[in-house]
């Protein structure tokens, strides 16, 4: 069991992690007086201003950002007709660090915001963007992603109009005084590198730190900036059903009564001193809308349980009571930006204020003050040089890497092909099984007709046979009848008159035949029907055979639904592989492009063209004819030089090259320096092509 402090309840590791806070909470004398000399503040000012100049966003990054926004706009115009894409956040307010994200707001009411964000996320993933994340449950749902080429992080939110207004407010503050930007950026940079600027990890958001910084500039004596939201004429606007007071003063500079002449260094020292020595949040709420911190009571933002200290000592508690370190949003005044804090995050914030002030008190510098605590959480600066990592690589290494990627691609492609074939087979099987199922239905239908027909055949046969078991063909009866009839009706030869007996027999035979005829006719009808039914039965049986023949016996393979499922599973497996393939292809394209560019730059033709561009073309040929070693030795010994000699000498490194040659004359070194001069990242051409 680790030991706990009786006063704070901190365990040993907590006492270590928040040593300064622990010290402050357990010591009697709460505040430490500032002993920071003017030399420290002057040095800090200088360092901060130097840091700010390094934060200027390069033209290439700006161009890349604009390109991304333009491209997204085009895509959204098609996908979400009538939508509007607006940039907000630090890239618009001017209060952004070089590695800050691009915040975009899509105004679109045609579909539900979450559905729109889902569609955007899918689109970006299909485009091969990196780290596409949908944060659907935040107060403002967003899609985050990283531009795969420049590594610029981008956030897209939907109908986040209020943020567009608060960005305008921040910009107005930034425009008030030239110290606002360096001051705010210094605080944002410090917070970011000290691991306390990440709402997702339970510390303040970048926006919250901007508000804290601005409040400090409003409350320093005399203030550097006035409260811009003041003015008698109020601008009320309804956004998504809620009314907001969006008043902003037209000319805020006129609001200041006194001039503050402190340097950025002094302002920063004051900032760290006031937050570390007089922790404001026990009693107050940060409120730039009011121009000063306001009392918790007045705002009715009482700190709710669990309080920070209680929450951190309870190991099972990850939650912090509401309004722990309250910061009021300037427009959405019901919104407290501290609601994202977690107990440990809030403690880290307090510890970092104390650490910063201690470092400044000890005369520490900017680098120490902002030493990166969690490198993995700090975004690398955006990179718009597509070939940055390749410029220092030997071309053979690039070729080797290219070879590796190409074989990786071919493995991936064959794996994809296998899956694709498997999927095709699964689809074919599913189709065949479906067809089989249909055939089965057909077969059953035919088979169902067989039995009743068979019964009918039996019945007709029985009837037929019962009518006349000794079936005499009708045509024979008809013939016989007509013969008898003729005999009975023919002219009688008086000499051979038939006997009466004979005539009686003929008559009775005729009647017999007549009755036979009736029977036989009935039998014939029944017989015909019998034949018809037999024919039908025969046809049905052969049809049945056909149906059976056209379906293979594949039911042993299972149900078609199993194959549908398999095809779907394979498709899901193939999707990330396609993304990987796209990535590999892009990287292969990039390496090939670099090899092309660098070989062009090293080719004699290119060198010739470069010289042509630099206006020295006329002498190139001649110089090639000149013996440079001889010219250099003549120059070194003070001998006579012609104009062509002089030009050749200047082009081969000038007078200094003579001394270099004399001091490091080895061939190997000569080769080295030549290689350096023509390396692909040097020269104007290299620079201008950097961002292709
Ligand atoms: N925003 C907001 N409410 C929040 C967080 C952010 O209204 N709780 C708005 C603000 O307009 C803010 C913008 O969203 O400027 C972007 O937020 P974020 O990227 O956190 O801040 P930035 O000021 O852009 O800072 P960074 O340079 O770090 O991107
Ligand atoms: Mg931002």
XYZ file of C-alpha atoms and ligand atoms in Angstrom:
722
model
C 0.000 0.000 0.000
C 1.443 3.378 -0.904
C 1.551 5.994 1.787
C -1.006 8.770 1.715
C -0.651 12.354 2.915
C -2.827 13.158 5.910
C -3.639 16.649 4.684
C -4.271 16.143 0.980
C -4.948 12.427 0.927
C -2.498 12.085 -2.006
C -0.685 8.776 -2.476
C 3.096 8.844 -2.913
C 2.880 8.824 -6.674
C 0.304 11.615 -6.586
C 2.547 13.627 -4.297
C 5.283 13.182 -6.859
C 3.116 13.967 -9.861
C 1.676 17.134 -8.325
C 4.604 17.983 -6.083
C 4.261 21.757 -6.346
C 0.502 21.734 -5.824
C 0.956 19.341 -2.914
C 3.575 21.656 -1.466
C 1.310 24.681 -1.846
C -1.671 22.909 -0.310
C 0.293 21.656 2.685
C 2.392 24.744 3.454
C 1.118 27.605 5.548
C 2.415 30.459 3.441
C 0.378 30.179 0.303
C 1.900 32.719 -1.984
C 5.420 33.086 -3.202
C 6.521 36.604 -3.995
C 7.847 37.362 -7.408
C 11.544 37.912 -7.564
C 11.712 37.895 -11.288
C 14.160 40.464 -12.566
C 13.657 42.725 -15.517
C 16.462 40.837 -17.246
C 14.383 37.652 -17.149
C 11.316 39.415 -18.530
C 13.336 41.097 -21.278
C 14.899 37.780 -22.220
C 11.492 36.120 -22.178
C 10.063 38.840 -24.445
C 12.864 38.319 -26.904
C 12.500 34.547 -26.874
C 8.747 34.722 -27.278
C 8.986 37.148 -30.178
C 11.562 34.919 -31.806
C 9.274 31.963 -31.258
C 6.379 33.904 -32.788
C 8.366 34.637 -35.913
C 8.978 30.901 -36.247
C 5.235 30.419 -36.102
C 4.554 32.388 -39.255
C 2.620 30.084 -41.509
C 4.613 29.600 -44.697
C 3.144 30.421 -48.074
C 3.254 26.758 -49.031
C 1.240 25.712 -45.976
C -1.274 28.493 -46.598
C -1.529 27.423 -50.230
C -2.029 23.800 -49.232
C -4.723 24.753 -46.703
C -6.496 26.851 -49.309
C -6.232 23.977 -51.765
C -7.809 21.538 -49.318
C -10.653 23.940 -48.530
C -11.290 24.626 -52.216
C -11.350 20.933 -52.964
C -13.732 20.180 -50.085
C -15.991 23.055 -51.153
C -16.241 21.594 -54.630
C -17.055 18.127 -53.295
C -19.648 19.441 -50.838
C -21.321 21.577 -53.511
C -22.088 18.373 -55.371
C -22.841 16.141 -52.391
C -24.799 18.640 -50.309
C -26.518 21.034 -52.673
C -26.988 24.537 -51.292
C -24.437 24.026 -48.496
C -21.861 26.601 -47.434
C -18.380 25.883 -46.112
C -16.837 28.471 -43.770
C -13.447 28.533 -42.087
C -13.366 29.473 -38.414
C -11.097 28.902 -35.428
C -7.514 30.001 -35.072
C -6.649 29.865 -38.757
C -9.251 32.608 -39.191
C -8.768 34.567 -35.968
C -5.008 34.803 -36.435
C -4.496 33.254 -33.013
C -3.219 29.967 -34.360
C 0.064 28.182 -33.966
C 1.890 26.967 -37.019
C 0.728 23.433 -36.357
C -2.858 24.399 -35.489
C -5.715 22.657 -37.195
C -8.082 24.005 -39.825
C -11.623 24.311 -38.475
C -14.392 24.157 -41.062
C -18.107 24.570 -40.613
C -20.513 23.156 -43.187
C -23.822 24.985 -43.100
C -26.405 22.578 -44.472
C -29.951 21.894 -43.380
C -30.934 19.310 -46.006
C -30.125 16.293 -43.800
C -29.527 15.477 -40.158
C -26.045 16.673 -39.060
C -24.889 13.220 -37.956
C -25.906 11.701 -41.256
C -24.007 14.445 -43.087
C -20.919 13.839 -40.934
C -21.149 10.111 -41.586
C -21.227 10.740 -45.309
C -18.261 13.108 -45.050
C -16.284 10.549 -43.024
C -16.975 7.876 -45.628
C -15.973 10.212 -48.437
C -12.704 11.159 -46.720
C -11.853 7.522 -46.010
C -12.450 6.666 -49.634
C -10.124 9.529 -50.546
C -7.404 7.903 -48.459
C -7.239 10.644 -45.802
C -5.510 9.607 -42.606
C -7.003 9.210 -39.137
C -10.574 9.949 -40.172
C -12.517 10.007 -36.884
C -16.158 10.785 -36.340
C -16.808 12.285 -32.929
C -20.561 12.016 -32.841
C -21.279 12.473 -29.141
C -19.477 15.763 -28.499
C -21.406 18.987 -27.829
C -20.553 19.882 -31.402
C -20.140 16.636 -33.386
C -17.206 16.713 -35.789
C -15.264 14.694 -38.283
C -11.503 14.952 -37.794
C -8.932 13.920 -40.325
C -5.371 14.561 -41.379
C -4.486 15.619 -44.890
C -2.270 12.749 -45.978
C 0.042 14.935 -47.990
C 0.738 17.841 -45.672
C -0.281 16.244 -42.355
C -2.442 19.302 -41.646
C -5.201 18.294 -39.190
C -8.705 19.326 -40.214
C -11.965 19.404 -38.237
C -15.354 19.650 -39.929
C -18.486 20.490 -37.957
C -22.043 21.091 -39.115
C -24.087 24.267 -38.590
C -21.691 25.481 -35.915
C -22.637 29.110 -36.547
C -21.884 30.364 -33.052
C -18.254 29.364 -33.463
C -18.088 31.537 -36.575
C -19.180 34.507 -34.427
C -16.830 33.769 -31.539
C -13.974 33.470 -34.039
C -14.835 37.023 -35.186
C -14.688 38.127 -31.568
C -11.253 36.540 -31.051
C -10.021 38.162 -34.257
C -11.274 41.518 -33.024
C -9.278 41.020 -29.799
C -6.222 40.017 -31.790
C -6.527 43.225 -33.829
C -6.746 45.405 -30.682
C -3.082 45.337 -29.760
C 0.092 43.880 -31.269
C 0.881 42.055 -28.000
C -2.329 40.005 -28.035
C -1.159 37.515 -30.650
C 2.287 36.753 -29.161
C 0.818 36.588 -25.673
C -2.015 34.203 -26.604
C 0.205 32.052 -28.807
C 2.834 31.790 -26.081
C 0.206 30.512 -23.639
C -1.278 28.119 -26.185
C 2.178 26.779 -27.032
C 3.074 26.360 -23.363
C -0.210 24.589 -22.602
C 0.096 22.365 -25.645
C 3.643 21.272 -24.903
C 2.971 20.799 -21.202
C 0.107 18.403 -21.980
C -2.743 20.537 -20.672
C -4.368 21.567 -23.936
C -6.439 18.640 -25.037
C -10.153 18.479 -24.269
C -10.241 14.826 -25.330
C -7.739 13.995 -22.585
C -9.570 15.952 -19.893
C -7.720 19.267 -19.999
C -8.731 22.642 -21.477
C -9.301 23.086 -25.201
C -7.196 25.458 -27.198
C -10.186 27.791 -27.346
C -10.495 27.758 -23.556
C -6.822 28.730 -23.191
C -7.414 31.617 -25.603
C -10.238 32.870 -23.388
C -8.086 32.530 -20.242
C -5.305 34.479 -21.939
C -7.673 37.219 -23.098
C -9.188 37.561 -19.634
C -5.685 38.067 -18.294
C -5.090 40.882 -20.811
C -8.413 42.451 -19.810
C -7.606 42.374 -16.108
C -3.951 43.318 -15.980
C -3.418 46.828 -14.613
C -3.928 48.886 -16.718
C -5.705 46.561 -19.189
C -4.106 45.758 -22.528
C -7.508 45.132 -24.121
C -10.957 46.338 -23.188
C -14.116 44.295 -23.133
C -15.217 44.280 -26.773
C -18.710 42.983 -26.013
C -19.763 46.227 -24.363
C -21.939 48.914 -25.947
C -25.423 50.268 -25.530
C -26.690 49.082 -28.895
C -27.093 45.318 -28.520
C -27.004 42.894 -31.452
C -29.384 40.032 -30.659
C -29.626 37.128 -33.035
C -31.543 33.859 -32.995
C -29.409 30.849 -33.925
C -31.046 27.419 -34.083
C -33.924 28.606 -31.938
C -31.887 30.327 -29.188
C -31.301 34.055 -28.894
C -27.686 35.181 -28.436
C -26.236 38.594 -27.713
C -23.567 38.934 -30.387
C -22.692 42.585 -29.668
C -19.143 43.595 -30.627
C -17.823 47.106 -30.301
C -16.931 48.803 -33.586
C -13.870 50.555 -32.285
C -12.592 48.755 -29.181
C -9.295 50.666 -29.008
C -11.219 53.791 -27.967
C -12.492 51.985 -24.876
C -9.156 51.992 -23.041
C -8.636 54.864 -20.635
C -5.021 54.214 -19.841
C -2.094 52.944 -21.834
C -0.401 49.709 -20.779
C 3.277 49.661 -21.728
C 4.279 46.217 -20.417
C 6.301 43.908 -22.604
C 5.029 40.488 -23.637
C 7.561 38.970 -21.218
C 6.185 40.997 -18.315
C 2.616 40.177 -19.263
C 3.445 36.472 -19.309
C 5.202 36.617 -15.960
C 2.152 38.406 -14.479
C -0.079 35.763 -15.986
C 1.796 32.834 -14.470
C 2.193 34.629 -11.182
C -1.463 35.450 -10.760
C -2.732 31.959 -11.656
C -0.117 30.133 -9.621
C -0.214 32.324 -6.544
C -3.877 33.272 -6.421
C -5.707 30.290 -7.838
C -8.779 32.172 -9.063
C -11.243 29.376 -9.616
C -12.168 28.706 -5.994
C -14.321 31.821 -6.039
C -14.481 33.071 -9.583
C -15.542 32.357 -13.135
C -13.552 33.475 -16.184
C -15.782 35.700 -18.260
C -14.361 37.816 -21.069
C -17.938 38.927 -21.799
C -17.848 40.775 -18.468
C -14.303 42.104 -18.898
C -13.368 40.640 -15.495
C -13.754 37.420 -13.573
C -17.166 37.184 -11.995
C -18.155 35.646 -8.663
C -19.406 32.061 -8.785
C -22.409 33.140 -6.718
C -23.337 35.824 -9.177
C -23.079 33.422 -12.076
C -24.790 30.702 -10.010
C -22.056 28.265 -10.978
C -21.377 26.666 -7.623
C -18.686 24.015 -7.716
C -20.458 20.673 -7.738
C -19.300 17.466 -6.134
C -16.993 15.636 -6.436
C -14.451 18.478 -6.059
C -11.030 18.103 -7.663
C -9.132 16.882 -4.587
C -11.849 14.444 -3.548
C -12.068 13.160 -7.081
C -8.341 12.504 -7.493
C -7.964 10.639 -4.224
C -10.853 8.373 -5.091
C -9.145 5.972 -7.481
C -12.405 4.772 -8.941
C -13.616 8.209 -9.784
C -12.974 9.550 -13.237
C -15.644 12.200 -13.044
C -15.378 15.749 -11.825
C -18.287 17.810 -10.499
C -19.608 20.532 -12.794
C -18.006 24.010 -12.816
C -14.626 22.874 -11.486
C -12.531 25.579 -13.193
C -15.353 27.563 -14.798
C -14.879 29.497 -18.023
C -17.944 31.123 -19.503
C -18.296 31.092 -23.290
C -18.570 34.727 -24.458
C -21.775 34.148 -26.472
C -23.218 30.867 -25.259
C -23.157 32.053 -21.653
C -24.694 28.836 -20.318
C -21.720 26.901 -21.636
C -18.890 26.278 -19.186
C -15.739 25.256 -21.043
C -14.473 23.382 -17.980
C -17.065 20.681 -18.459
C -14.506 18.622 -20.394
C -12.052 18.514 -17.478
C -11.200 15.314 -15.677
C -9.875 15.268 -12.109
C -6.276 14.547 -13.083
C -6.402 17.058 -15.931
C -7.522 19.807 -13.547
C -4.685 18.908 -11.159
C -2.158 18.931 -14.006
C -3.291 22.433 -14.971
C -2.667 23.723 -11.461
C 0.716 21.980 -11.273
C 1.813 23.441 -14.597
C 0.992 26.999 -13.515
C 3.158 26.467 -10.447
C 5.948 24.882 -12.466
C 5.946 27.752 -14.983
C 6.172 30.403 -12.298
C 8.902 28.476 -10.481
C 10.976 28.226 -13.663
C 10.574 31.935 -14.342
C 11.479 32.705 -10.738
C 14.620 30.677 -11.154
C 15.518 32.681 -14.253
C 14.658 29.799 -16.563
C 14.217 30.292 -20.255
C 11.427 29.786 -22.785
C 12.624 26.352 -23.899
C 12.647 25.051 -20.364
C 9.282 26.623 -19.680
C 7.693 24.941 -22.694
C 9.650 21.677 -22.688
C 7.471 19.069 -24.394
C 6.044 16.702 -21.795
C 4.318 14.170 -24.046
C 5.925 14.329 -27.509
C 3.398 11.878 -28.893
C 0.579 14.332 -28.173
C 2.187 17.256 -29.938
C 1.461 17.408 -33.575
C 4.487 17.736 -35.841
C 4.494 20.881 -37.886
C 2.663 20.576 -41.174
C 4.845 19.439 -43.979
C 4.285 20.710 -47.460
C 7.555 19.560 -48.886
C 6.524 16.328 -50.496
C 10.109 15.096 -50.723
C 11.489 16.371 -47.412
C 12.423 12.949 -46.074
C 14.009 11.928 -49.373
C 16.263 14.905 -49.919
C 18.971 13.628 -47.598
C 18.709 10.025 -48.762
C 21.143 8.389 -51.176
C 19.430 7.694 -54.454
C 20.249 3.971 -54.122
C 18.407 3.910 -50.785
C 15.387 5.521 -52.416
C 15.592 2.917 -55.181
C 15.803 0.116 -52.616
C 12.814 1.502 -50.770
C 10.947 1.769 -54.049
C 11.765 -1.873 -54.819
C 10.500 -2.952 -51.404
C 7.271 -1.050 -51.852
C 6.793 -2.433 -55.333
C 7.139 -5.999 -54.108
C 4.834 -5.194 -51.173
C 2.356 -3.846 -53.718
C 2.576 -6.918 -55.887
C 1.995 -9.187 -52.857
C -0.961 -7.059 -51.884
C -2.289 -7.070 -55.421
C -2.111 -10.853 -55.654
C -3.799 -11.179 -52.268
C -6.487 -8.849 -53.496
C -6.848 -10.875 -56.656
C -7.247 -14.084 -54.668
C -9.917 -12.508 -52.543
C -11.565 -11.020 -55.570
C -11.722 -14.419 -57.259
C -12.981 -15.995 -54.088
C -15.647 -13.345 -53.934
C -16.609 -13.861 -57.555
C -16.913 -17.592 -56.914
C -19.021 -16.946 -53.853
C -21.302 -14.702 -55.891
C -21.535 -17.336 -58.650
C -22.320 -20.030 -56.101
C -24.956 -17.863 -54.533
C -26.500 -17.261 -57.957
C -26.407 -20.975 -58.823
C -27.958 -21.912 -55.503
C -30.616 -19.295 -55.989
C -31.334 -20.712 -59.464
C -31.369 -24.209 -58.045
C -33.897 -23.114 -55.481
C -36.047 -21.729 -58.296
C -35.678 -24.923 -60.307
C -36.625 -26.921 -57.292
C -39.807 -24.918 -57.106
C -40.507 -25.602 -60.773
C -39.774 -29.299 -60.327
C -42.166 -29.508 -57.450
C -44.816 -27.753 -59.484
C -44.508 -30.301 -62.308
C -44.263 -33.228 -59.970
C -47.428 -32.066 -58.296
C -49.361 -32.450 -61.545
C -48.213 -36.068 -62.068
C -50.159 -37.771 -59.329
C -53.626 -36.324 -60.063
C -53.114 -37.005 -63.738
C -52.138 -40.581 -63.029
C -55.346 -41.026 -61.034
C -57.353 -39.529 -63.858
C -55.712 -41.909 -66.350
C -56.647 -44.857 -64.185
C -60.178 -43.609 -63.921
C -60.588 -43.022 -67.678
C -59.055 -46.393 -68.450
C -61.473 -48.064 -66.079
C -64.439 -46.271 -67.625
C -63.282 -47.102 -71.105
C -62.862 -50.760 -70.284
C -66.139 -50.959 -68.455
C -68.020 -49.560 -71.465
C -66.751 -52.264 -73.738
C -64.277 -54.760 -72.660
C -64.047 -56.311 -76.149
C -63.350 -53.262 -78.001
C -64.436 -53.387 -81.641
C -63.228 -50.528 -83.771
C -65.948 -48.109 -84.754
C -64.979 -48.028 -88.416
C -65.573 -51.811 -88.648
C -69.045 -51.471 -87.101
C -69.807 -48.582 -89.409
C -68.798 -50.687 -92.445
C -70.793 -53.636 -91.287
C -73.812 -51.515 -90.590
C -73.716 -49.919 -94.021
C -73.407 -53.378 -95.631
C -76.407 -54.733 -93.653
C -78.337 -51.613 -94.354
C -77.669 -51.993 -98.085
C -78.785 -55.624 -98.001
C -81.952 -54.663 -96.200
C -82.822 -51.832 -98.532
C -81.576 -53.159 -101.972
C -83.983 -53.975 -104.860
C -85.353 -57.441 -104.323
C -84.800 -59.974 -107.143
C -88.116 -61.669 -107.339
C -86.388 -64.876 -108.226
C -84.237 -64.805 -105.112
C -86.389 -63.290 -102.407
C -84.635 -63.814 -99.015
C -86.370 -65.974 -96.616
C -88.181 -64.310 -93.789
C -85.882 -65.992 -91.400
C -82.879 -64.467 -93.136
C -84.412 -61.027 -93.137
C -85.130 -61.265 -89.409
C -81.528 -62.162 -88.778
C -80.332 -59.239 -90.837
C -82.579 -56.874 -88.942
C -81.502 -58.160 -85.584
C -77.806 -58.000 -86.682
C -78.362 -54.418 -87.726
C -79.823 -53.515 -84.353
C -76.994 -55.340 -82.700
C -74.526 -53.338 -84.739
C -76.338 -50.131 -83.855
C -76.014 -50.848 -80.180
C -72.385 -51.836 -80.636
C -71.810 -48.603 -82.440
C -73.087 -46.547 -79.533
C -70.851 -48.403 -77.126
C -67.873 -48.233 -79.324
C -68.260 -44.491 -79.839
C -68.249 -43.983 -76.095
C -65.225 -46.237 -75.777
C -63.479 -44.324 -78.521
C -64.033 -41.015 -76.698
C -62.739 -42.481 -73.460
C -59.846 -44.053 -75.238
C -58.956 -40.734 -76.860
C -59.050 -39.021 -73.516
C -56.942 -41.810 -72.082
C -54.398 -41.288 -74.859
C -54.428 -37.531 -74.316
C -53.785 -37.954 -70.618
C -51.000 -40.402 -71.258
C -49.404 -37.888 -73.650
C -49.659 -35.152 -71.069
C -48.153 -37.366 -68.433
C -45.308 -38.283 -70.732
C -44.607 -34.610 -71.518
C -44.677 -33.689 -67.847
C -42.199 -36.437 -67.082
C -39.814 -35.382 -69.797
C -40.128 -31.754 -68.675
C -39.305 -32.918 -65.186
C -36.250 -34.698 -66.507
C -35.171 -31.505 -68.273
C -35.551 -29.394 -65.150
C -33.575 -31.938 -63.187
C -30.869 -31.992 -65.836
C -30.423 -28.193 -65.902
C -29.837 -27.949 -62.129
C -26.680 -29.481 -60.750
C -26.829 -31.114 -57.449
C -25.116 -28.301 -55.573
C -27.427 -28.162 -52.620
C -24.743 -30.071 -50.707
C -22.748 -26.807 -50.666
C -25.323 -25.137 -48.476
C -27.649 -22.230 -48.775
C -27.118 -19.240 -51.072
C -27.283 -16.983 -47.978
C -24.000 -18.509 -46.749
C -22.328 -17.483 -49.972
C -23.830 -13.988 -49.848
C -22.369 -13.674 -46.380
C -18.976 -14.901 -47.550
C -18.968 -12.433 -50.451
C -19.792 -9.614 -48.047
C -17.085 -10.702 -45.610
C -14.539 -10.762 -48.407
C -15.617 -7.309 -49.525
C -15.099 -5.969 -46.005
C -11.688 -7.585 -45.940
C -10.812 -6.072 -49.281
C -11.778 -2.480 -48.443
C -8.800 -1.733 -46.144
C -6.576 -3.609 -48.580
C -7.701 -1.288 -51.337
C -6.871 1.682 -49.107
C -3.463 0.177 -48.402
C -2.973 -0.368 -52.120
C -3.847 3.260 -52.836
C -1.380 4.366 -50.153
C 1.391 2.174 -51.548
C 0.736 3.397 -55.056
C 0.887 6.994 -53.886
C 4.158 6.378 -52.074
C 5.595 4.542 -55.078
C 4.524 7.450 -57.285
C 6.204 9.870 -54.896
C 9.481 7.924 -54.852
C 9.444 7.546 -58.622
C 8.760 11.258 -59.020
C 11.664 12.060 -56.722
C 14.022 9.744 -58.591
C 12.948 11.381 -61.855
C 13.408 14.891 -60.495
C 16.722 14.185 -58.823
C 18.161 12.398 -61.846
C 17.068 15.298 -64.061
C 18.808 17.700 -61.721
C 21.991 15.674 -61.853
C 21.991 15.198 -65.613
C 24.508 17.190 -67.674
C 21.651 18.646 -69.688
C 20.022 19.979 -66.558
C 23.274 21.456 -65.302
C 23.704 23.094 -68.680
C 20.159 24.477 -68.517
C 20.732 25.769 -64.997
C 23.740 27.653 -66.168
C 21.833 28.994 -69.132
C 19.267 30.322 -66.692
C 21.900 31.982 -64.587
C 23.186 33.813 -67.679
C 26.584 32.165 -67.997
C 25.888 30.119 -71.046
C 28.365 31.760 -73.390
C 31.396 30.568 -71.569
C 30.416 27.028 -70.686
C 31.905 25.387 -73.696
C 35.094 27.374 -73.484
C 35.470 26.603 -69.798
C 35.272 22.928 -70.542
C 38.294 23.367 -72.737
C 40.230 25.134 -70.008
C 42.555 23.224 -67.725
C 41.179 24.334 -64.377
C 44.090 22.970 -62.319
C 46.484 24.982 -64.411
C 44.340 28.151 -64.165
C 44.065 27.761 -60.405
C 47.750 27.328 -59.913
C 48.363 30.394 -62.121
C 45.859 32.371 -60.040
C 47.421 31.150 -56.796
C 50.877 32.193 -57.944
C 49.619 35.609 -59.168
C 50.123 34.740 -62.869
C 48.228 36.384 -65.760
C 44.582 35.327 -66.351
C 42.435 35.829 -69.438
C 38.736 36.825 -69.243
C 37.705 33.205 -69.956
C 40.114 31.946 -67.282
C 38.599 34.364 -64.809
C 35.025 33.331 -65.672
C 35.900 29.645 -65.415
C 37.526 30.285 -62.065
C 34.497 32.172 -60.770
C 32.191 29.423 -61.946
C 34.246 26.757 -60.270
C 34.037 28.270 -56.814
C 35.946 31.558 -57.104
C 39.128 32.544 -55.300
C 38.107 30.634 -52.176
C 38.164 27.417 -54.156
C 41.881 27.960 -54.704
C 42.548 28.017 -50.993
C 40.161 25.132 -50.424
C 41.898 23.194 -53.089
C 45.219 23.986 -51.585
C 44.255 22.979 -48.093
C 42.060 19.931 -48.929
C 43.396 18.851 -52.214
C 42.319 15.223 -52.218
C 40.227 14.000 -55.130
C 37.743 12.419 -52.793
C 36.960 15.754 -51.127
C 36.613 17.418 -54.481
C 34.094 14.812 -55.461
C 32.238 15.324 -52.227
C 31.871 19.069 -52.617
C 30.748 18.659 -56.197
C 28.121 16.165 -55.098
C 26.904 18.630 -52.514
C 26.448 21.415 -55.017
C 24.287 19.427 -57.316
C 22.267 17.676 -54.653
C 18.574 17.939 -55.442
C 17.630 20.218 -52.563
C 19.951 22.981 -53.533
C 19.582 25.847 -55.923
C 16.560 27.869 -56.973
C 15.164 25.144 -59.076
C 15.119 22.738 -56.179
C 13.430 25.257 -53.982
C 10.772 26.263 -56.446
C 9.907 22.655 -57.192
C 9.833 21.759 -53.551
C 6.132 21.813 -53.253
C 5.040 20.109 -56.387
N -15.055 26.356 -30.187
C -16.167 26.644 -29.457
N -16.391 25.992 -28.289
C -15.513 25.075 -27.836
C -14.367 24.770 -28.575
C -14.159 25.451 -29.760
O -16.944 27.504 -29.852
N -15.751 24.451 -26.707
C -14.869 27.048 -31.469
C -14.061 28.328 -31.355
O -14.509 29.227 -32.329
C -12.670 27.899 -31.702
C -12.966 26.874 -32.757
O -14.145 26.221 -32.324
O -11.914 28.952 -32.182
C -11.897 25.854 -32.966
O -11.548 25.222 -31.777
P -10.060 24.772 -31.501
O -9.505 24.172 -32.730
O -10.069 24.024 -30.228
O -9.392 26.134 -31.197
P -8.537 27.090 -32.095
O -8.821 28.459 -31.586
O -8.809 26.855 -33.519
O -7.060 26.655 -31.713
P -5.956 25.772 -32.479
O -5.007 26.753 -33.021
O -5.336 24.934 -31.442
O -6.666 24.991 -33.506
Mg -8.488 25.044 -34.465
